[in-house]
Amino acid sequence: MTKAIEIKKSVVSEIAEKLEKSTSCVVVDYRGLTVEEVTELRSKFREAGVEYKVYKNTLVRRAASQVGNMEMFDEVNLVGTNAIAISYEDAVAPAKIISDFAKNHPKLEFKMGYVEGAYYDAQMLDELSKVPSREELIAKLLGSFKAPVSNFVYLLDAIAKKKEEQSA
């Protein structure tokens, strides 16, 4: 085999391994972004622990066929200029970062993806990006647990102050 084929096979196996390990994978159309904008986007992904790479579509298709259950990476969905954001921990992080970045850079568009094994089209990814993060949900839950106790403490404090005023 030629050296080029060997290189392509190693890239396909690398992509397949990443797809297998990932909790989510989002495909975006990055056509029209400048180098500075892409660099800025990559740094945001890096901070969140998300891999962002541009692969050849045919290599991604081959890797997806090796993994199985990745029918969405076909000739219909995976055409044009695509980049892939892969997350191994926070399944919603790629969609949130892309959605936030796209507010100021409308050329960046969702194409499709999967989150924890389920296929998501562009519209579903946009909706997913609006879901609060795990940390935000935990903070809201703790706040709702804390509210009745805090109100009770304020009530007791007000009663104590009122009694002090009456005795004085």
PDB file of C-alpha atoms in Angstrom, residues 4-18 53-56 59-60 63 66:
ATOM      1  CA  ALA A   4      -1.105   8.082   1.512  1.00  0.00           C
ATOM      2  CA  ILE A   5      -3.448   5.120   2.034  1.00  0.00           C
ATOM      3  CA  GLU A   6      -1.707   4.244   5.295  1.00  0.00           C
ATOM      4  CA  ILE A   7      -2.107   7.817   6.515  1.00  0.00           C
ATOM      5  CA  LYS A   8      -5.791   7.838   5.590  1.00  0.00           C
ATOM      6  CA  LYS A   9      -6.356   4.523   7.383  1.00  0.00           C
ATOM      7  CA  SER A  10      -4.765   5.887  10.545  1.00  0.00           C
ATOM      8  CA  VAL A  11      -6.931   9.023  10.354  1.00  0.00           C
ATOM      9  CA  VAL A  12     -10.064   6.898   9.866  1.00  0.00           C
ATOM     10  CA  SER A  13      -9.200   4.774  12.912  1.00  0.00           C
ATOM     11  CA  GLU A  14      -8.499   7.954  14.923  1.00  0.00           C
ATOM     12  CA  ILE A  15     -11.896   9.408  13.991  1.00  0.00           C
ATOM     13  CA  ALA A  16     -13.661   6.111  14.736  1.00  0.00           C
ATOM     14  CA  GLU A  17     -12.040   5.949  18.168  1.00  0.00           C
ATOM     15  CA  LYS A  18     -13.097   9.534  18.937  1.00  0.00           C
ATOM     16  CA  LYS A  53     -11.335  19.476  13.977  1.00  0.00           C
ATOM     17  CA  VAL A  54     -11.786  19.596  10.257  1.00  0.00           C
ATOM     18  CA  TYR A  55     -11.660  16.184   8.580  1.00  0.00           C
ATOM     19  CA  LYS A  56     -12.328  15.099   5.027  1.00  0.00           C
ATOM     20  CA  LEU A  59     -12.824   9.809   6.017  1.00  0.00           C
ATOM     21  CA  VAL A  60     -15.539  10.701   8.536  1.00  0.00           C
ATOM     22  CA  ALA A  63     -15.009   5.998  10.349  1.00  0.00           C
ATOM     23  CA  GLN A  66     -16.852   1.317  11.334  1.00  0.00           C
TER      24      GLN A  66
END
